[in-house]
Amino acid sequence: MDQQGSPPQPSSPVRVYLVDDHELVRQGLRSVLSDCPGIEVVGESATAAEAARRIPAVHPDVAILDVRLPDGSGVDLCRQIRRRDPSIRALVVTGYDDDTAREAATRAGASGFVLKQIRARHLVADVLTVAAGGTVEDVRSPDPRGRPGPEDVALRSLTHRERRVLDLVAEGLTNGEVGCRLGIREKTVRNHVSNVLAKLGVTSRTQAAVLRVRHTDGPGWASA
């Protein structure tokens, strides 16, 4: 992942458990997530039964669950895990978009429902968001009418300076470090950050940084 598009890292690694019956899929997920210093893969299972036994013992921050498993469903597993330990967050992944499965996952207590076609950096951002107590949904497919979504519109409403500040926040810089990089006072940076949060409709720097990662492709967006 390039540094420009990286979400800020948590103070301690987010512990993730993988559940998918395809070994290659688990390998791919493990490879992507292990590349992020803010994430640690602490276990994996190929079946719902094994996962139901091991996840409570390992106690991960986030469990990534395939919606279809050979001995059950990721949705039922999510419900079981969350009933036993609500502090474990669940991210349900699937190879196909299905509104019924999406709604079932939400009712089961999942914090997110995403497609397996998700880009690596988006998956990392989603895991960090879920671990921080947020919710995510894979809505990155282009609008069928060609119109940008509300989050894209909000990002485009930022001024050039606000975009530069958000870029640096997404790199994990503090207000003081952002000020040094841009040659402005820390108080001015705080004002810019407050404006960014208000325009994006979020309440934290992490949420703003995740939106930046999910809806923009790189540093070139700042000059758009």
Coordinates of N, CA and C in Angstrom, one line a residue, residues 71-223:
D71 N -20.5 -26.1 6.1 CA -21.4 -26.7 7.1 C -22.3 -25.7 7.8
G72 N -22.5 -24.6 7.0 CA -23.4 -23.5 7.6 C -23.2 -22.2 6.8
S73 N -23.6 -21.2 7.4 CA -23.5 -19.9 6.8 C -22.7 -18.9 7.6
G74 N -22.0 -18.0 7.0 CA -21.3 -16.9 7.7 C -22.3 -16.1 8.5
V75 N -23.5 -15.9 8.0 CA -24.5 -15.1 8.7 C -24.8 -15.8 10.1
D76 N -25.1 -17.1 10.0 CA -25.5 -17.8 11.3 C -24.3 -17.8 12.2
L77 N -23.1 -17.9 11.7 CA -21.9 -17.9 12.5 C -21.7 -16.5 13.2
C78 N -22.0 -15.5 12.4 CA -21.9 -14.1 12.9 C -22.8 -14.0 14.1
R79 N -24.0 -14.4 13.9 CA -25.0 -14.3 15.0 C -24.6 -15.1 16.3
Q80 N -24.0 -16.3 16.0 CA -23.6 -17.1 17.2 C -22.4 -16.4 17.9
I81 N -21.5 -15.9 17.1 CA -20.3 -15.3 17.7 C -20.7 -14.0 18.5
R82 N -21.5 -13.2 17.9 CA -21.9 -11.9 18.5 C -22.8 -12.2 19.7
R83 N -23.6 -13.2 19.7 CA -24.4 -13.5 20.9 C -23.5 -13.9 22.1
R84 N -22.4 -14.7 21.8 CA -21.5 -15.1 22.8 C -20.6 -14.0 23.3
D85 N -20.1 -13.2 22.4 CA -19.2 -12.1 22.7 C -19.4 -10.9 21.8
P86 N -20.3 -10.0 22.2 CA -20.6 -8.8 21.4 C -19.4 -7.9 21.1
S87 N -18.3 -8.1 21.8 CA -17.1 -7.2 21.6 C -16.4 -7.6 20.3
I88 N -16.6 -8.8 19.8 CA -16.0 -9.3 18.5 C -16.8 -8.7 17.4
R89 N -16.2 -8.0 16.5 CA -16.9 -7.4 15.4 C -16.8 -8.3 14.2
A90 N -17.8 -8.3 13.3 CA -17.8 -9.2 12.2 C -17.9 -8.5 10.9
L91 N -17.2 -8.9 9.9 CA -17.2 -8.4 8.5 C -17.5 -9.6 7.6
V92 N -18.7 -9.6 7.0 CA -19.1 -10.7 6.1 C -18.7 -10.4 4.7
V93 N -18.1 -11.4 4.0 CA -17.7 -11.2 2.6 C -18.4 -12.2 1.8
T94 N -18.6 -11.9 0.5 CA -19.3 -12.8 -0.4 C -18.8 -12.5 -1.8
G95 N -18.9 -13.6 -2.7 CA -18.5 -13.4 -4.0 C -19.6 -12.8 -4.9
Y96 N -20.8 -12.6 -4.4 CA -21.9 -12.1 -5.2 C -22.7 -11.1 -4.3
D97 N -23.3 -10.1 -5.0 CA -24.1 -9.1 -4.3 C -25.5 -9.6 -4.1
D98 N -26.0 -9.7 -2.9 CA -27.3 -10.2 -2.6 C -28.0 -9.4 -1.5
D99 N -29.0 -8.7 -1.9 CA -29.7 -7.8 -0.9 C -30.2 -8.6 0.3
T100 N -30.7 -9.8 0.1 CA -31.3 -10.6 1.2 C -30.2 -11.0 2.1
A101 N -29.0 -11.5 1.6 CA -27.9 -11.9 2.5 C -27.3 -10.6 3.2
R102 N -27.3 -9.5 2.5 CA -26.8 -8.3 3.1 C -27.7 -7.9 4.3
E103 N -29.0 -8.0 4.2 CA -29.9 -7.6 5.2 C -29.9 -8.7 6.4
A104 N -29.7 -9.9 6.0 CA -29.5 -11.0 7.0 C -28.3 -10.8 7.9
A105 N -27.2 -10.4 7.2 CA -25.9 -10.1 7.9 C -26.1 -9.0 8.9
T106 N -26.8 -7.9 8.5 CA -27.0 -6.8 9.3 C -27.8 -7.2 10.6
R107 N -28.9 -8.0 10.3 CA -29.7 -8.4 11.5 C -28.9 -9.3 12.4
A108 N -27.9 -10.0 11.9 CA -27.1 -10.9 12.7 C -26.1 -10.2 13.5
G109 N -25.9 -8.9 13.2 CA -25.0 -8.1 14.0 C -23.7 -7.8 13.3
A110 N -23.6 -8.1 12.0 CA -22.4 -7.8 11.3 C -22.2 -6.3 11.2
S111 N -20.9 -5.9 11.2 CA -20.6 -4.5 11.1 C -20.3 -4.1 9.6
G112 N -20.3 -5.1 8.7 CA -20.0 -4.8 7.3 C -20.3 -6.0 6.4
F113 N -20.6 -5.7 5.2 CA -20.9 -6.7 4.2 C -20.3 -6.2 2.9
V114 N -19.2 -7.0 2.4 CA -18.4 -6.5 1.3 C -18.2 -7.6 0.3
L115 N -18.0 -7.3 -0.9 CA -17.7 -8.3 -2.0 C -16.3 -8.7 -2.0
K116 N -16.0 -10.0 -2.4 CA -14.7 -10.5 -2.5 C -13.8 -9.7 -3.5
Q117 N -14.5 -9.1 -4.4 CA -13.8 -8.3 -5.5 C -13.2 -7.0 -4.9
I118 N -13.4 -6.7 -3.7 CA -12.9 -5.5 -3.1 C -11.4 -5.3 -3.2
R119 N -11.0 -4.1 -3.5 CA -9.5 -3.8 -3.6 C -8.8 -4.0 -2.3
A120 N -7.6 -4.4 -2.3 CA -6.8 -4.7 -1.1 C -6.8 -3.5 -0.1
R121 N -6.6 -2.3 -0.6 CA -6.5 -1.2 0.3 C -7.9 -0.8 0.9
H122 N -8.9 -1.1 0.1 CA -10.3 -0.9 0.7 C -10.6 -1.9 1.8
L123 N -10.2 -3.1 1.6 CA -10.4 -4.1 2.6 C -9.7 -3.7 3.9
V124 N -8.4 -3.3 3.8 CA -7.7 -2.9 5.0 C -8.4 -1.7 5.7
A125 N -8.9 -0.8 4.9 CA -9.6 0.4 5.5 C -10.9 -0.1 6.2
D126 N -11.6 -1.0 5.6 CA -12.8 -1.5 6.1 C -12.6 -2.3 7.5
V127 N -11.5 -3.1 7.5 CA -11.2 -3.8 8.7 C -10.9 -2.8 9.9
L128 N -10.1 -1.8 9.6 CA -9.8 -0.8 10.6 C -11.0 0.0 11.0
T129 N -11.9 0.3 10.1 CA -13.1 1.0 10.4 C -14.0 0.1 11.4
V130 N -14.2 -1.1 11.0 CA -15.0 -2.0 11.8 C -14.4 -2.2 13.2
A131 N -13.1 -2.3 13.3 CA -12.4 -2.5 14.6 C -12.6 -1.3 15.4
A132 N -12.7 -0.1 14.8 CA -12.8 1.1 15.6 C -14.3 1.4 16.0
G133 N -15.2 0.4 15.6 CA -16.6 0.5 16.0 C -17.5 1.1 15.0
G134 N -17.0 1.3 13.7 CA -17.8 1.8 12.6 C -18.4 0.7 11.9
T135 N -19.2 1.0 10.9 CA -19.8 0.1 10.0 C -19.4 0.4 8.5
V136 N -19.4 -0.6 7.7 CA -19.0 -0.4 6.3 C -20.0 -1.2 5.4
E137 N -20.0 -0.8 4.1 CA -20.8 -1.5 3.1 C -20.1 -1.3 1.8
D138 N -20.0 -2.4 1.0 CA -19.3 -2.3 -0.3 C -20.3 -1.6 -1.2
V139 N -20.1 -0.3 -1.4 CA -21.0 0.5 -2.3 C -20.1 1.2 -3.3
R140 N -19.0 0.5 -3.7 CA -18.0 1.1 -4.6 C -18.3 1.0 -6.1
S141 N -19.3 0.1 -6.4 CA -19.7 0.0 -7.8 C -20.2 1.3 -8.3
P142 N -19.9 1.7 -9.6 CA -20.4 2.9 -10.1 C -21.9 3.0 -10.1
D143 N -22.4 4.2 -9.9 CA -23.8 4.4 -9.9 C -24.3 4.1 -11.3
P144 N -25.4 3.2 -11.5 CA -25.8 2.8 -12.8 C -26.2 4.0 -13.7
R145 N -26.5 5.1 -13.1 CA -26.9 6.3 -13.9 C -25.7 7.2 -14.1
G146 N -24.5 6.8 -13.6 CA -23.3 7.6 -13.8 C -23.1 8.7 -12.8
R147 N -24.0 8.8 -11.8 CA -23.9 9.9 -10.9 C -23.0 9.5 -9.7
P148 N -22.2 10.5 -9.2 CA -21.4 10.2 -8.0 C -22.2 10.0 -6.8
G149 N -21.8 9.2 -5.8 CA -22.5 9.0 -4.6 C -22.3 10.2 -3.7
P150 N -23.1 10.3 -2.6 CA -23.0 11.4 -1.6 C -21.7 11.6 -1.0
E151 N -20.9 10.5 -0.7 CA -19.6 10.7 -0.1 C -18.6 11.3 -1.2
D152 N -18.8 10.9 -2.4 CA -17.9 11.5 -3.5 C -18.2 13.0 -3.6
V153 N -19.5 13.4 -3.5 CA -19.9 14.8 -3.6 C -19.3 15.6 -2.4
A154 N -19.4 15.0 -1.2 CA -18.8 15.6 0.0 C -17.3 15.8 -0.2
L155 N -16.6 14.8 -0.6 CA -15.2 15.0 -0.8 C -14.8 16.0 -1.8
R156 N -15.6 16.1 -2.9 CA -15.3 17.1 -3.9 C -15.6 18.5 -3.4
S157 N -16.4 18.7 -2.3 CA -16.7 20.0 -1.8 C -15.5 20.6 -1.0
L158 N -14.5 19.8 -0.7 CA -13.4 20.3 0.1 C -12.5 21.2 -0.8
T159 N -12.0 22.2 -0.1 CA -11.1 23.1 -0.8 C -9.7 22.4 -1.0
H160 N -8.9 23.0 -1.9 CA -7.6 22.4 -2.2 C -6.8 22.2 -0.9
R161 N -6.8 23.2 0.0 CA -6.0 23.1 1.3 C -6.6 22.1 2.2
E162 N -7.9 22.0 2.2 CA -8.6 21.0 3.0 C -8.2 19.6 2.5
R163 N -8.1 19.4 1.2 CA -7.7 18.1 0.7 C -6.3 17.8 1.0
R164 N -5.4 18.7 1.0 CA -4.0 18.5 1.4 C -4.0 18.1 2.9
V165 N -4.7 18.8 3.7 CA -4.7 18.4 5.1 C -5.3 17.0 5.3
L166 N -6.3 16.6 4.6 CA -6.9 15.3 4.7 C -5.9 14.2 4.2
D167 N -5.2 14.5 3.2 CA -4.1 13.6 2.7 C -3.2 13.3 3.8
L168 N -2.7 14.3 4.5 CA -1.7 14.1 5.5 C -2.3 13.5 6.8
V169 N -3.5 13.8 7.1 CA -4.2 13.1 8.2 C -4.3 11.6 7.9
A170 N -4.6 11.3 6.6 CA -4.7 9.9 6.2 C -3.4 9.1 6.3
E171 N -2.3 9.9 6.2 CA -0.9 9.3 6.4 C -0.6 9.0 7.9
G172 N -1.5 9.6 8.8 CA -1.3 9.4 10.2 C -0.6 10.5 10.9
L173 N -0.4 11.6 10.2 CA 0.3 12.8 10.8 C -0.6 13.5 11.9
T174 N 0.1 14.0 12.9 CA -0.6 14.8 13.9 C -0.9 16.2 13.3
N175 N -1.7 17.0 14.1 CA -1.9 18.4 13.6 C -0.6 19.2 13.5
G176 N 0.2 19.0 14.5 CA 1.5 19.7 14.5 C 2.4 19.3 13.3
E177 N 2.4 18.0 13.0 CA 3.2 17.5 11.9 C 2.6 18.0 10.5
V178 N 1.3 18.1 10.5 CA 0.6 18.6 9.3 C 1.0 20.1 9.1
G179 N 1.0 20.8 10.2 CA 1.3 22.2 10.1 C 2.8 22.4 9.6
C180 N 3.7 21.6 10.1 CA 5.1 21.7 9.7 C 5.2 21.4 8.2
R181 N 4.5 20.4 7.8 CA 4.6 20.0 6.4 C 4.1 21.1 5.4
L182 N 3.0 21.7 5.9 CA 2.3 22.7 5.0 C 2.8 24.1 5.3
G183 N 3.5 24.3 6.4 CA 4.0 25.7 6.7 C 2.9 26.6 7.3
I184 N 2.0 26.0 8.0 CA 0.9 26.7 8.7 C 0.9 26.4 10.2
R185 N 0.2 27.3 10.9 CA 0.1 27.1 12.4 C -0.8 25.9 12.7
E186 N -0.5 25.3 13.9 CA -1.3 24.1 14.3 C -2.8 24.5 14.5
K187 N -3.0 25.7 15.0 CA -4.4 26.1 15.2 C -5.1 26.2 13.8
T188 N -4.4 26.6 12.8 CA -5.0 26.6 11.5 C -5.3 25.2 11.0
V189 N -4.4 24.3 11.3 CA -4.7 22.9 10.9 C -5.9 22.4 11.6
R190 N -6.1 22.7 12.9 CA -7.2 22.2 13.7 C -8.5 22.8 13.0
N191 N -8.5 24.0 12.6 CA -9.7 24.6 11.9 C -10.0 23.9 10.6
H192 N -8.9 23.6 9.9 CA -9.1 22.8 8.6 C -9.7 21.5 8.9
V193 N -9.2 20.8 9.9 CA -9.7 19.4 10.2 C -11.2 19.5 10.6
S194 N -11.5 20.5 11.4 CA -12.9 20.7 11.8 C -13.8 20.9 10.6
N195 N -13.3 21.7 9.7 CA -14.1 21.9 8.5 C -14.3 20.7 7.7
V196 N -13.2 19.9 7.6 CA -13.3 18.6 6.8 C -14.3 17.7 7.4
L197 N -14.2 17.5 8.7 CA -15.2 16.6 9.4 C -16.6 17.1 9.2
A198 N -16.8 18.4 9.3 CA -18.2 18.9 9.1 C -18.7 18.6 7.7
K199 N -17.9 18.9 6.7 CA -18.3 18.7 5.3 C -18.5 17.3 5.0
L200 N -17.7 16.4 5.6 CA -17.9 14.9 5.3 C -18.9 14.3 6.1
G201 N -19.4 15.0 7.1 CA -20.5 14.4 8.0 C -20.0 13.3 8.9
V202 N -18.7 13.4 9.3 CA -18.1 12.4 10.2 C -17.7 13.0 11.5
T203 N -17.3 12.2 12.5 CA -17.0 12.8 13.8 C -15.5 12.5 14.2
S204 N -14.8 11.8 13.4 CA -13.4 11.5 13.8 C -12.5 11.6 12.6
R205 N -11.2 11.8 12.9 CA -10.1 11.8 11.9 C -10.1 10.5 11.2
T206 N -10.2 9.4 12.0 CA -10.1 8.1 11.3 C -11.2 7.9 10.3
Q207 N -12.4 8.3 10.6 CA -13.5 8.2 9.7 C -13.3 9.0 8.4
A208 N -12.7 10.2 8.6 CA -12.4 11.0 7.4 C -11.4 10.4 6.6
A209 N -10.3 9.9 7.2 CA -9.2 9.2 6.5 C -9.7 8.0 5.7
V210 N -10.6 7.3 6.3 CA -11.1 6.1 5.6 C -11.9 6.5 4.4
L211 N -12.7 7.5 4.5 CA -13.5 8.0 3.3 C -12.5 8.4 2.2
R212 N -11.4 9.1 2.6 CA -10.4 9.5 1.6 C -9.8 8.3 0.9
V213 N -9.5 7.3 1.7 CA -8.9 6.1 1.1 C -10.0 5.3 0.2
R214 N -11.2 5.3 0.6 CA -12.2 4.5 -0.1 C -12.7 5.2 -1.4
H215 N -12.6 6.5 -1.4 CA -13.3 7.2 -2.5 C -12.4 8.0 -3.4
T216 N -11.1 7.9 -3.2 CA -10.1 8.6 -4.0 C -9.0 7.7 -4.4
D217 N -8.3 7.9 -5.5 CA -7.3 7.0 -6.0 C -5.8 7.4 -5.7
G218 N -5.6 8.5 -5.2 CA -4.2 8.9 -5.0 C -4.0 10.4 -4.8
P219 N -2.7 10.9 -4.7 CA -2.5 12.3 -4.4 C -3.0 13.2 -5.5
G220 N -3.2 12.7 -6.7 CA -3.7 13.6 -7.8 C -5.1 14.2 -7.5
W221 N -5.8 13.6 -6.6 CA -7.2 14.1 -6.4 C -7.1 15.5 -5.7
A222 N -6.0 15.8 -5.0 CA -6.0 17.1 -4.3 C -5.9 18.3 -5.3
S223 N -5.6 18.0 -6.5 CA -5.5 19.1 -7.5 C -6.7 19.2 -8.4

